[in-house]
């Protein structure tokens, strides 16, 4: 018997930027054969589109309209996901610090969040969904059978980002990155709508001293304990 939309299993992975949510979520989705929702990408795409079209970041109506009409495609390619905006590959463009900062600003606007809410919930489909973001367990999928809140110290997240940028051949200042991360955390946690916080029933995981495989293994054990995903 097929499951209704609301019965499709969902794993939510929330937490601040740089905690490893994206990598962990992608690996688990691949292991389970589940769909993947990178909700942060939708906000970053809205931010990139706003910058591209010269929208004012305090024009909530225009930004909400932009979010509603995003011309976006997620294309599976060689084990990774290519993200296209208006027919152009922007997989790298949306990961810049500037776009991330603007995404954090537009994500604080209620009308933008409303515009993207239905789009996010539409990703829920058989055999299951791994949803990565900041309010997946608290707002988008509050009835998810397993919610994880993945965090790490701001210093460790800045160090990881610094190393990532250097490996990509880009200049980076560790002190500036740390300041940006702390400012973004404060903005995300203090916003009036859907602030960044663990769901009441979320499992808290601190990845400061954990490698990605360790985090994946821990979450897979939690899934198995709830009768979801891979068997023990």
Steps between C-alpha positions, in 0.01 A plus 500: 500500500642838402555763766324835499711812456492570874615144582818509289794480748706814548834553670562866582855626555506854636778714643728795434710542186826307494391219732510247216125475432530505122764230469339277761152536349623423150687188613203366694260570212732313263533206740122472547400587145283781639432841351707796623381851580773763538272775631794735542556479124149639440574802720841543341339480155252768601790713624697448180198582284437813707860613451489418130182700444596789727222452756516702819555274800232685697235462226317205651229485233748489213716241674197279572394522136854407401491195729164391363611510137857369525602320180696222671612149413683245716682261266666176617840481333792263575397439861447869574222751452530775241284802583377715213343845523338639186680235293849568641704278731531694826612213726814693595352850489244432773770381743687832524510688830321799343206292379486318833479830686222629274318166532502539877346846461222398260425191712393733782210634288167326572363535146812345350477206741130453416579503128754219540309289754275313255790446261701338779217270611454382142837324525340242733457189288556125514710329615596782740659842537810637671435872562799720580450852632437723798126455565427160344405338830336802661293640211516315169468138621396521867365141497821342364575170680866593550639849547870571544654830604863498386730764639868579559687784665524825303879472512496152347251603231717798408807275486321257266383780272848654498654167400233447232567840344879456506468156338292663228782747435316799647628755749338485842547666837421276796416788735257654249336163436448448873341844535270433203393162639422647843301785341303259282430272798369794700277617213363149440434434868343838574272541196132533583385233253623138525816574702783248490452265795467126566153351481378391844536135399823534300812295570792736560833409337816706547739438211783719630727201560328250269589403144223487240492115491448496878203736475348296215540179699335655805199621299466163325483333842225742601307423180530125555383536860181658366449237235603734216758462229778244521461197731748440781 
